[in-house]
mmCIF file of C-alpha atoms and ligand atoms in Angstrom:
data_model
loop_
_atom_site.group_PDB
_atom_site.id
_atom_site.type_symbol
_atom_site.label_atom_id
_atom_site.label_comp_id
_atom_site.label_asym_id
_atom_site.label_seq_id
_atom_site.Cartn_x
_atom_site.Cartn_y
_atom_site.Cartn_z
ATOM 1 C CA UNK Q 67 -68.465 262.234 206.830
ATOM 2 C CA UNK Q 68 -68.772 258.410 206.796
ATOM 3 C CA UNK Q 69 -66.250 258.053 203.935
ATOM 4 C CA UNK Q 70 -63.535 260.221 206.411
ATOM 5 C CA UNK Q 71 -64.458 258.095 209.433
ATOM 6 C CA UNK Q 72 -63.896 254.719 207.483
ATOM 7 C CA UNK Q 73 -60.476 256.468 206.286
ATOM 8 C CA UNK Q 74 -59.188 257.204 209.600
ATOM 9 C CA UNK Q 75 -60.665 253.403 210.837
ATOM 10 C CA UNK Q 76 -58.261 252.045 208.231
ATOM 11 C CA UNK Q 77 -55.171 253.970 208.860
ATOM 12 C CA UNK Q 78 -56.230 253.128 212.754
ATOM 13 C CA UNK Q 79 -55.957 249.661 211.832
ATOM 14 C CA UNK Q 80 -52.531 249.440 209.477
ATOM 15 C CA UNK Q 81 -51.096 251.461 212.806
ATOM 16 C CA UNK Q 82 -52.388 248.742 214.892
ATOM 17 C CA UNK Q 83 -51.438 245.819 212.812
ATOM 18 C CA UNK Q 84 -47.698 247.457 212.214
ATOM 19 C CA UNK Q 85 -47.632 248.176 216.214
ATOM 20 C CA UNK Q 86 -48.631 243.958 216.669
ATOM 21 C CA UNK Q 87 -45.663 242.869 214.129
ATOM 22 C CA UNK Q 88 -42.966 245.014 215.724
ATOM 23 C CA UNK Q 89 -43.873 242.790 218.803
ATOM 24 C CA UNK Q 90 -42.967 240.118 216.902
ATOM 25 C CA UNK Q 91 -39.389 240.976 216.561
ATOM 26 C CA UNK Q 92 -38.756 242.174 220.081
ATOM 27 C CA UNK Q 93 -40.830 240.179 222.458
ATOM 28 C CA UNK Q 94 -42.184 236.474 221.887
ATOM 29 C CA UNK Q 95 -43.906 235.261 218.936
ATOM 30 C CA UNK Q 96 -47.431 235.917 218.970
ATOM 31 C CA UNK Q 97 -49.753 232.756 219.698
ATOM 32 C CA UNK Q 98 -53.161 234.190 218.311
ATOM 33 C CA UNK Q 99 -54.417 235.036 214.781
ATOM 34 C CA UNK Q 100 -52.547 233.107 212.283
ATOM 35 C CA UNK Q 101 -49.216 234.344 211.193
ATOM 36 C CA UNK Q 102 -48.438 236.255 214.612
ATOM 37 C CA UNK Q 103 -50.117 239.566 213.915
ATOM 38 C CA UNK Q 104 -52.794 239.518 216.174
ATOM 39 C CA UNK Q 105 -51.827 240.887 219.829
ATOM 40 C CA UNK Q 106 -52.144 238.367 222.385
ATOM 41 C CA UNK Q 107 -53.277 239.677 225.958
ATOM 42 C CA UNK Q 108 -53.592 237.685 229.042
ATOM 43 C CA UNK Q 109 -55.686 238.655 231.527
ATOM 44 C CA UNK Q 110 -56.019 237.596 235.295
ATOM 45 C CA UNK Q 111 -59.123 239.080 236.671
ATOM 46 C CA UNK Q 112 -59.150 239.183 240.280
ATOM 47 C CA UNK Q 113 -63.030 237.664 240.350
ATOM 48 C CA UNK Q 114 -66.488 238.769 239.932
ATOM 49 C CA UNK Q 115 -66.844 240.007 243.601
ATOM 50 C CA UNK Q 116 -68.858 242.979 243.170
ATOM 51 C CA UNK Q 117 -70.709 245.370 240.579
ATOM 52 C CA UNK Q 118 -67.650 247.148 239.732
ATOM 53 C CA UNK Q 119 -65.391 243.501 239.147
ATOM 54 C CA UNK Q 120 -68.579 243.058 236.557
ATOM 55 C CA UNK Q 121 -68.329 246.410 234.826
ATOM 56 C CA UNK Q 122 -64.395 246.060 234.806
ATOM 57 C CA UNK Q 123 -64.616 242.569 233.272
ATOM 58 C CA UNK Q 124 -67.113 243.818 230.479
ATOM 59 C CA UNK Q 125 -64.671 246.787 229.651
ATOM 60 C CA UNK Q 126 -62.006 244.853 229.773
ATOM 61 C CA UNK Q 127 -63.319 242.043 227.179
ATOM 62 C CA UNK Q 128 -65.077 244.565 225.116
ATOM 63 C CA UNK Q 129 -62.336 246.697 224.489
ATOM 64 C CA UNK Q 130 -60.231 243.801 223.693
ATOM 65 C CA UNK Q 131 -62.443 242.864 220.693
ATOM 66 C CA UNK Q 132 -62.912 246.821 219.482
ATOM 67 C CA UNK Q 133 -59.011 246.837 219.789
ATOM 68 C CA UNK Q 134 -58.571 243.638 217.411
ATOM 69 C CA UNK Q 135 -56.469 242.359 220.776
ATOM 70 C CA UNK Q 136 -56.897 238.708 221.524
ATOM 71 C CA UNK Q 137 -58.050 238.129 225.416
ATOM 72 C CA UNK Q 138 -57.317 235.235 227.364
ATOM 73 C CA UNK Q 139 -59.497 235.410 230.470
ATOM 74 C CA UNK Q 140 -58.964 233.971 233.532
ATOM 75 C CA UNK Q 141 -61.061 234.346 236.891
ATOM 76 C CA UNK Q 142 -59.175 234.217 240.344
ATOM 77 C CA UNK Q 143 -62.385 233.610 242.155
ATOM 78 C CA UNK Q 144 -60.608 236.121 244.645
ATOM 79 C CA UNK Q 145 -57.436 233.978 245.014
ATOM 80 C CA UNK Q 146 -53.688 234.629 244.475
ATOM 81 C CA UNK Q 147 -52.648 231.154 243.977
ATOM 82 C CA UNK Q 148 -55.053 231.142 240.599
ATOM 83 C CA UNK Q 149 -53.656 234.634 239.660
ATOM 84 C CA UNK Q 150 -50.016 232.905 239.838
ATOM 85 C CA UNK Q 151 -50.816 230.023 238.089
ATOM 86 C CA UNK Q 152 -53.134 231.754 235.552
ATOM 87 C CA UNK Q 153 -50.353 234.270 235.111
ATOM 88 C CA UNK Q 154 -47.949 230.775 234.488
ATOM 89 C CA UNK Q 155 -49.934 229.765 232.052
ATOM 90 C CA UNK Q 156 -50.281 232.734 229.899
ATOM 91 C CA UNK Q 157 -46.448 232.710 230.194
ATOM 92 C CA UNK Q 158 -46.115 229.071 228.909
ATOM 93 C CA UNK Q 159 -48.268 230.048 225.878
ATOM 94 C CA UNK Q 160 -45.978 232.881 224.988
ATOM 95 C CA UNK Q 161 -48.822 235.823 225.114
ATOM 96 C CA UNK Q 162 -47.673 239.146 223.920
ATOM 97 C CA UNK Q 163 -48.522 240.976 227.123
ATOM 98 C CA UNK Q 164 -49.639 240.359 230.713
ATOM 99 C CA UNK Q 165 -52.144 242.443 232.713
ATOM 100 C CA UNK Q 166 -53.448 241.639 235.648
ATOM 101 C CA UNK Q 167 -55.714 243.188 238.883
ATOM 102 C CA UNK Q 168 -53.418 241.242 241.469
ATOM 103 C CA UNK Q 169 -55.840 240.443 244.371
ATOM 104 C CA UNK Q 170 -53.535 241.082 247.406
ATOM 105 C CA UNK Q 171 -50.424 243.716 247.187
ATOM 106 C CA UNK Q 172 -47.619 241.445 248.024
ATOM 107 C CA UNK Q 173 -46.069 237.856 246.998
ATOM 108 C CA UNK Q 174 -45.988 238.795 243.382
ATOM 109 C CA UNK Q 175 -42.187 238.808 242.757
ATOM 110 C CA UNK Q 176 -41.022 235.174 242.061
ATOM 111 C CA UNK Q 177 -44.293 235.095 238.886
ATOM 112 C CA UNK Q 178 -43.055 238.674 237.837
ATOM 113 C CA UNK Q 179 -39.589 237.594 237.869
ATOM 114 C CA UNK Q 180 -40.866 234.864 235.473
ATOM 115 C CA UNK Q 181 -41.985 236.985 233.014
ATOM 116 C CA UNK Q 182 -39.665 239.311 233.387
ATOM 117 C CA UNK Q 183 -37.440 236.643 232.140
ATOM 118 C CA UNK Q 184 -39.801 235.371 229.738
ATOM 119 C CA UNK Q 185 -39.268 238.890 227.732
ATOM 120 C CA UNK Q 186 -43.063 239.198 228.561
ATOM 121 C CA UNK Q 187 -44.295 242.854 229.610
ATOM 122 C CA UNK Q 188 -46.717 243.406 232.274
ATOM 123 C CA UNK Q 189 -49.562 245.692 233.101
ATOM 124 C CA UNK Q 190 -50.649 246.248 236.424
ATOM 125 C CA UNK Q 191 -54.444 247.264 235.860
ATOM 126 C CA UNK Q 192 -56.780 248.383 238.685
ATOM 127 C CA UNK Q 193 -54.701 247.088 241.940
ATOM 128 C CA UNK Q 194 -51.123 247.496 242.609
ATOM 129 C CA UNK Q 195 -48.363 245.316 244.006
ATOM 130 C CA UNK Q 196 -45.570 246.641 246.835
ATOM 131 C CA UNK Q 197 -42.629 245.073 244.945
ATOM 132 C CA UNK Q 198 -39.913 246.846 245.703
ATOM 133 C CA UNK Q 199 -38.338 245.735 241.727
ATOM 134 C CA UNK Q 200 -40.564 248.457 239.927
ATOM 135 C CA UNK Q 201 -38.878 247.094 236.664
ATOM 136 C CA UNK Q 202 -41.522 243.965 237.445
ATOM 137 C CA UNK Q 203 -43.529 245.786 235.732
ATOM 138 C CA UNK Q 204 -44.281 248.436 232.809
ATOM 139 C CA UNK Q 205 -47.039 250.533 234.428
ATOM 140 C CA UNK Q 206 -49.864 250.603 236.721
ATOM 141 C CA UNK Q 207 -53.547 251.496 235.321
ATOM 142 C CA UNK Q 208 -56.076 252.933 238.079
ATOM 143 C CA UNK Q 209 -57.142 254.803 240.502
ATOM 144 C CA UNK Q 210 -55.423 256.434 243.432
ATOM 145 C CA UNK Q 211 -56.958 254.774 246.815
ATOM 146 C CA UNK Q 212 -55.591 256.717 249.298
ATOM 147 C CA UNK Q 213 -57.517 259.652 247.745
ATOM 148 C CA UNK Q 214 -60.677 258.176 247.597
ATOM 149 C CA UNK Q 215 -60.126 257.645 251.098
ATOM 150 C CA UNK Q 216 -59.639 260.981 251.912
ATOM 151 C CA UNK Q 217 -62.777 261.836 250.186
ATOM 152 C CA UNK Q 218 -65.152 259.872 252.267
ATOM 153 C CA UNK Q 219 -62.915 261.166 255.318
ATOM 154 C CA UNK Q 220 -63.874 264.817 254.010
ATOM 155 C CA UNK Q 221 -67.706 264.259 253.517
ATOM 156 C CA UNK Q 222 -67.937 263.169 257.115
ATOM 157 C CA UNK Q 223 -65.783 266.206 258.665
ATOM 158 C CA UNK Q 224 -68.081 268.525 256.743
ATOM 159 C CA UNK Q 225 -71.167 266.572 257.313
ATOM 160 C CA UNK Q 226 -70.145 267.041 261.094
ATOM 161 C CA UNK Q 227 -68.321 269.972 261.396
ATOM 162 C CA UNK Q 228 -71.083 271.772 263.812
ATOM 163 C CA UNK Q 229 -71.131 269.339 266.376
ATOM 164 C CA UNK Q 230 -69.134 268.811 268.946
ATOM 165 C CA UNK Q 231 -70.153 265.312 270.391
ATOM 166 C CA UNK Q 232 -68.308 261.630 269.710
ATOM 167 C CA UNK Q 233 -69.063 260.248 266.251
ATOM 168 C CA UNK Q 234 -69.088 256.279 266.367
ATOM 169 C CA UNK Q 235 -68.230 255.281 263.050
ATOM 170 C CA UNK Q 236 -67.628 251.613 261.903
ATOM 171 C CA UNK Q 237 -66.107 250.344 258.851
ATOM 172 C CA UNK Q 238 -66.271 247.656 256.347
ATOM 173 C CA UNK Q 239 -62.684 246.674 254.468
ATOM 174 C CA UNK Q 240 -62.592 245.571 251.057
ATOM 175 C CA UNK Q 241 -60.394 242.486 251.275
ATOM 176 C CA UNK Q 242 -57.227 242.019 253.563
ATOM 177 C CA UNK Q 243 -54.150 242.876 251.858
ATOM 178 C CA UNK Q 244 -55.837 244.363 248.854
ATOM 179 C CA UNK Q 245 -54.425 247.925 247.364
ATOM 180 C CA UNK Q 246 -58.113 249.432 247.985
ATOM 181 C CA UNK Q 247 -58.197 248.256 250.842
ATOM 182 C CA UNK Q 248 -55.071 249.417 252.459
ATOM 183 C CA UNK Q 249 -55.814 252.562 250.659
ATOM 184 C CA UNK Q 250 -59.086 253.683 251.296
ATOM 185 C CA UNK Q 251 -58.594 252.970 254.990
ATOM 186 C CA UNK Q 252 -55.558 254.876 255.471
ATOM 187 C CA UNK Q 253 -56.570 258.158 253.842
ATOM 188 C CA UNK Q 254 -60.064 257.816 255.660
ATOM 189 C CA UNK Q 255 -58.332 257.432 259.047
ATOM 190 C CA UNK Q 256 -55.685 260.237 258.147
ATOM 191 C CA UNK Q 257 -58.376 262.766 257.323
ATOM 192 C CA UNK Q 258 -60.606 261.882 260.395
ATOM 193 C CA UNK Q 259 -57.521 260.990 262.487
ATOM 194 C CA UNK Q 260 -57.259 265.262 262.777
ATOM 195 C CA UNK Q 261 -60.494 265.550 265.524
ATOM 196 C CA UNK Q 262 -60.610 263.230 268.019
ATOM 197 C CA UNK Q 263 -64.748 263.616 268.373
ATOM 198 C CA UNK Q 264 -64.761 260.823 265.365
ATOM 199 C CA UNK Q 265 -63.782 256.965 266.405
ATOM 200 C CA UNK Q 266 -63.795 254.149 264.695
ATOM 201 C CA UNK Q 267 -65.433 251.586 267.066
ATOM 202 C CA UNK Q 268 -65.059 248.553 265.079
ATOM 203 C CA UNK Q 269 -63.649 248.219 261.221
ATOM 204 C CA UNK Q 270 -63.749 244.494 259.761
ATOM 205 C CA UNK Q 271 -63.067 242.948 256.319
ATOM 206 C CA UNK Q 272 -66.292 242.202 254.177
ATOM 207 C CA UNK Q 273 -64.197 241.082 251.197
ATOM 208 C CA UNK Q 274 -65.934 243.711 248.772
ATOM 209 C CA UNK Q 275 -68.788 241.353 248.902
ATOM 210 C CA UNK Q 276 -72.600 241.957 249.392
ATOM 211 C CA UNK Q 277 -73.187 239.064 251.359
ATOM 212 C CA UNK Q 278 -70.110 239.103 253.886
ATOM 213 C CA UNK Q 279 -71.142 243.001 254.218
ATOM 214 C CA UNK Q 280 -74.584 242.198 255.366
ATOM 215 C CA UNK Q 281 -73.034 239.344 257.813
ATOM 216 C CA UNK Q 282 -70.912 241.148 259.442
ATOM 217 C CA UNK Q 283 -72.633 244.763 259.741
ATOM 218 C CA UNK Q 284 -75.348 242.668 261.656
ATOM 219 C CA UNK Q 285 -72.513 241.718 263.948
ATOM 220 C CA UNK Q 286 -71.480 245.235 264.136
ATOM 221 C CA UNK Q 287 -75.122 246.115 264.936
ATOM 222 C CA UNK Q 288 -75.467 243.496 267.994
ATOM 223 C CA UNK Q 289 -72.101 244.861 269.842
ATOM 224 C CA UNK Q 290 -72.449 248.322 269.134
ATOM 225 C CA UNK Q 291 -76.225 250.035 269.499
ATOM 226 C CA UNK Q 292 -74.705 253.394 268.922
ATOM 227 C CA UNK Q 293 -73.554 253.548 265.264
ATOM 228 C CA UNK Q 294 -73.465 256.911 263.793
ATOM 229 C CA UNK Q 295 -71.945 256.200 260.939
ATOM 230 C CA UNK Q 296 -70.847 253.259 258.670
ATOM 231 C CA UNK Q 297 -68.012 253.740 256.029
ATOM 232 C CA UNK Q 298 -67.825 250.839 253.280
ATOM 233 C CA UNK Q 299 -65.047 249.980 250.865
ATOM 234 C CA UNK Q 300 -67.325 249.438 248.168
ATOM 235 C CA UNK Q 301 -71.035 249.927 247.146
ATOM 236 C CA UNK Q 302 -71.775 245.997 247.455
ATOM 237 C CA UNK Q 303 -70.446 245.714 250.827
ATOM 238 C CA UNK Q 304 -72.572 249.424 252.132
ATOM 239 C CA UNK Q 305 -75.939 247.525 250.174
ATOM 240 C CA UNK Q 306 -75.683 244.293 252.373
ATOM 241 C CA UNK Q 307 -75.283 245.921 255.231
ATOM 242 C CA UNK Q 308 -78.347 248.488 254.251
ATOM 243 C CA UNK Q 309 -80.293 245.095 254.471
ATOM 244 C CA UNK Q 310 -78.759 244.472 258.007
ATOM 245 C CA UNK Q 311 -79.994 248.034 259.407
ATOM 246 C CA UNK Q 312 -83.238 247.528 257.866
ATOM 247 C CA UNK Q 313 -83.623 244.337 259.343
ATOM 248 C CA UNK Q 314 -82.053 245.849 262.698
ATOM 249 C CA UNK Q 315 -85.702 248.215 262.526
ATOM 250 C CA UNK Q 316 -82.769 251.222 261.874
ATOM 251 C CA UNK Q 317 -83.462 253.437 258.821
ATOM 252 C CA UNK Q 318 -80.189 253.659 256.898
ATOM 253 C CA UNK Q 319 -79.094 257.102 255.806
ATOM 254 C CA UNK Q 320 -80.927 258.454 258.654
ATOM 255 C CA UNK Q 321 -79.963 256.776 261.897
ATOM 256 C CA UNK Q 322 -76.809 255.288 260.258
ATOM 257 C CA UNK Q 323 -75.194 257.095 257.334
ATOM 258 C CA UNK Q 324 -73.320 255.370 255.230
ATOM 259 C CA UNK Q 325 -70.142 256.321 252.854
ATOM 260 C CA UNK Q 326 -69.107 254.062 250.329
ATOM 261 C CA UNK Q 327 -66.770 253.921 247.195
ATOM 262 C CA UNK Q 328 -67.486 252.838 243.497
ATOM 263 C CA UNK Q 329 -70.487 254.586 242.250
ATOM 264 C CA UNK Q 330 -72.176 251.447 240.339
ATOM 265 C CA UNK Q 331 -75.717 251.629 239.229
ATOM 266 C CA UNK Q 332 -76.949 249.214 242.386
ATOM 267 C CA UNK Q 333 -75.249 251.823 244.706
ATOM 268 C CA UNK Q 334 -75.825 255.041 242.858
ATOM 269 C CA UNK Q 335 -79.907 254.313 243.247
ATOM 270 C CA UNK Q 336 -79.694 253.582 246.922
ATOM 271 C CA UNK Q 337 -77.695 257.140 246.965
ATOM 272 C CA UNK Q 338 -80.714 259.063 244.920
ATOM 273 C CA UNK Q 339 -83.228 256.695 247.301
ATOM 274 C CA UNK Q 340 -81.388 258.183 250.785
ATOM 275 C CA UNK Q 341 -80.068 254.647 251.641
ATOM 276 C CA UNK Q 342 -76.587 256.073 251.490
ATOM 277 C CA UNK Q 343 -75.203 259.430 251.822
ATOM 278 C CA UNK Q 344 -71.961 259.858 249.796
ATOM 279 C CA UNK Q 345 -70.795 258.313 247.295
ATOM 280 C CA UNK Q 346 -67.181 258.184 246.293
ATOM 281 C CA UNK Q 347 -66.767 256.896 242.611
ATOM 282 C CA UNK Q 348 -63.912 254.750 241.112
ATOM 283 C CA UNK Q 349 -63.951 253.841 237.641
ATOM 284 C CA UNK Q 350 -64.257 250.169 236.415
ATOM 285 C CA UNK Q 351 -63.893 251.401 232.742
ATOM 286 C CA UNK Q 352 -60.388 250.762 232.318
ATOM 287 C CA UNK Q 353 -60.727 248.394 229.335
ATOM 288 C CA UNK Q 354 -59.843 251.281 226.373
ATOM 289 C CA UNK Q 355 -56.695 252.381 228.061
ATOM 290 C CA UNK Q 356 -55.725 249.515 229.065
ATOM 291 C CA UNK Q 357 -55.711 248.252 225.060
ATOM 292 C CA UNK Q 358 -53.435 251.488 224.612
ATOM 293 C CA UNK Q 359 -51.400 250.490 226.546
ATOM 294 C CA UNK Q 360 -51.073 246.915 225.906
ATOM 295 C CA UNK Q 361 -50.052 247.726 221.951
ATOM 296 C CA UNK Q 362 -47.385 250.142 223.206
ATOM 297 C CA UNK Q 363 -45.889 247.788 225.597
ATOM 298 C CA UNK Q 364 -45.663 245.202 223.308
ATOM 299 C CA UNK Q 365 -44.398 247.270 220.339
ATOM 300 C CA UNK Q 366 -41.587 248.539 222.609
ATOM 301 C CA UNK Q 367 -42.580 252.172 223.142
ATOM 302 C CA UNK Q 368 -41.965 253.947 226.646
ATOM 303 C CA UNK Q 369 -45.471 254.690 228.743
ATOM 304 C CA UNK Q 370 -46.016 256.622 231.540
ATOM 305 C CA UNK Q 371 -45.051 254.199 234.573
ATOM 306 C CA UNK Q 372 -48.601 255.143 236.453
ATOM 307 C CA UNK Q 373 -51.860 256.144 234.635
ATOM 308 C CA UNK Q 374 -54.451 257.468 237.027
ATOM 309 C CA UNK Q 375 -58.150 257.559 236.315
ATOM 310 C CA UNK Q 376 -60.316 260.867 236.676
ATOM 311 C CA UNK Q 377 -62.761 260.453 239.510
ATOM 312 C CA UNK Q 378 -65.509 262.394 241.230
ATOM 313 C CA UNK Q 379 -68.171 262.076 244.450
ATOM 314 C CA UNK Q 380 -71.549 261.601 244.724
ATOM 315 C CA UNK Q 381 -74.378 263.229 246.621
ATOM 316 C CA UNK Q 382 -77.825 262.535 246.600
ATOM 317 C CA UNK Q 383 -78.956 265.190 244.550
ATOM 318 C CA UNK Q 384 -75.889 264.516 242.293
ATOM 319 C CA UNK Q 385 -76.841 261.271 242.118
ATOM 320 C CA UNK Q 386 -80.261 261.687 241.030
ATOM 321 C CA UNK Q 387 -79.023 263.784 238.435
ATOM 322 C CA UNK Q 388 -76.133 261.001 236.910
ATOM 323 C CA UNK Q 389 -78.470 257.712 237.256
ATOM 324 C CA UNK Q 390 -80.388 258.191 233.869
ATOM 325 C CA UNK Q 391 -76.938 258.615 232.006
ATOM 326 C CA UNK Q 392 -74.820 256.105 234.324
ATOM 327 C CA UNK Q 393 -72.952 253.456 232.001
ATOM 328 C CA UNK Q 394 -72.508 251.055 234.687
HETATM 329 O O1 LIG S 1001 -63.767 249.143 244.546
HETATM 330 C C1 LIG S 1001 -64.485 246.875 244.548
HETATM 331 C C2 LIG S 1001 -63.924 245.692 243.858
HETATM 332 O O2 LIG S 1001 -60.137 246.998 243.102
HETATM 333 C C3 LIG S 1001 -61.067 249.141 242.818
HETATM 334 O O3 LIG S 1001 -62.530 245.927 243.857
HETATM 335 C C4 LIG S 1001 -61.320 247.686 242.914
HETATM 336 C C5 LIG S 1001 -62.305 247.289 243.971
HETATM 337 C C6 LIG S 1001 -63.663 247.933 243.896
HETATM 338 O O4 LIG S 1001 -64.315 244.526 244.341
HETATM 339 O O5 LIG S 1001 -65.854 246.999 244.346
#
């Protein structure tokens, strides 16, 4: 059994190391491993923002190394101007391929144009761009927002669908002009937008963080005393403002429930606790396919232009049940 594993390892590995040297004919020499067979990848992570930013980072660096792909990591700190200048940078050092999680949709073409021109191939990974030029890029790695959206919209219309009064609902956005953002609000509001009983009284950005969730849920909580519901963009944003109704003498999950999207360890036990109600889960473990990707980009080979991750929900029995066997 061993022997036929460490067989298949090493014909893995000649495959891999053939895929890296066709690179070198086609796109720019390779910078990393000496004599240009190692894949070179840079990477412009959007920052470490929130549980799932941590477990995508992690993937995303330790599938690199399992790949035998050579990672140049660079934090945005949740700006664009770093993405653009990391993504300069990587260009200027002649990296085999480009991925990125770009932190806002739009102002990406002038960069991508660069690269373009560069003969560099790019991976969107996690967040998308609205270029209209879809030849910008190679392919887009991760989750479909608008659906998780309509998840957290479909919770609530069950959770509610025997009563008949108004259902005050505020919500916490993930960063302006993010993908997720954009996404998981509009599918939310189209979903709840059907029955006029639910309103969104007052919908803010928390910038996917715990801290600016728990600031401005507490602002939520002094203008509005009648929230019935809260619906956060992310875990990190619906566990600071868990803190906020505490400290408000509310009991969240009871006089406030709360939906929220991610499914990270931190969120998942507040969801088995009855902190939260629903959980919506998106996948930070895009690191393996990601590697896949990057070695048939660079050796040429045509990929699917969008690669969507599988996804599920949470409930609080569910969630009891997934904790001991959560990965992240
Ligand atoms: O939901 C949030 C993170 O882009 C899908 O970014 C990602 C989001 C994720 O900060 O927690």
């Amino acid at each position: 059994m061993l022997k036929r594993m460490s067989a298949l390892l090493l014909v893995g590995a000649t495959v891999m190391t053939m895929a890296a040297c066709g690179s070198g004919g086609s796109g720019p020499a390779s910078s990393g491993g000496g004599g240009g067979d190692t894949l070179t990848m840079g990477f412009s992570q959007v920052g470490a923002e929130s549980g799932w930013r941590t477990a995508n980072t992690k993937s995303v660096q330790d599938s690199a190394k399992a790949a035998g792909i050579e990672l140049k990591f660079s934090d945005a700190q949740q700006k664009q101007e770093n993405q653009i200048k990391a993504i300069r940078s990587f260009i200027q050092q002649k990296v085999d391929v480009i991925a990125f999680s770009p932190v806002v949709e739009s102002g990406w073409d002038t960069v991508l144009k660069e690269a373009k021109n560069a003969n560099i191939p790019v991976i969107l990974t996690d967040r998308a761009v609205d270029s209209a030029d879809t030849s910008l890029y190679k392919t887009f790695l991760g989750s479909d927002f608008v659906a998780e959206g309509k998840k957290a919209g479909q919770w609530l219309v069950e959770e509610y669908k025997d009563s008949t009064e108004t259902v005050n609902i505020v919500e916490l956005q993930g960063t302006t002009g993010s993908a997720p953002a954009n996404d998981r609000k509009a599918g939310f509001a189209e979903v709840i937008g059907a029955d006029p009983k639910f309103k969104v009284i007052a919908s803010q950005t928390g910038d996917f963080t715990r801290a600016k969730g728990k600031e401005v849920m507490e602002a939520f909580l002094k203008s509005n005393p009648d929230i019935d519901v809260l619906y956060a963009h992310n875990d990190d944003m619906g566990l600071g403002a868990i803190e906020a109704i505490e400290g408000a003498g509310k009991v969240p999950g009871k006089d406030i429930k709360i939906i929220t999207v991610d499914a990270v360890k931190d969120g998942m036990q507040a969801l088995a606790d009855g902190k939260i109600n629903y959980i919506v889960e998106c996948s930070p473990l895009l690191g393996p396919q990601l590697m896949d990707l990057a070695k048939k980009v660079a050796a040429g080979e045509q990929v699917p232009t969008r690669v969507e991750t599988e996804e599920t929900t949470f409930t609080q029995e569910q969630a009891k049940q997934a904790l001991p066997s959560r990965q992240y």
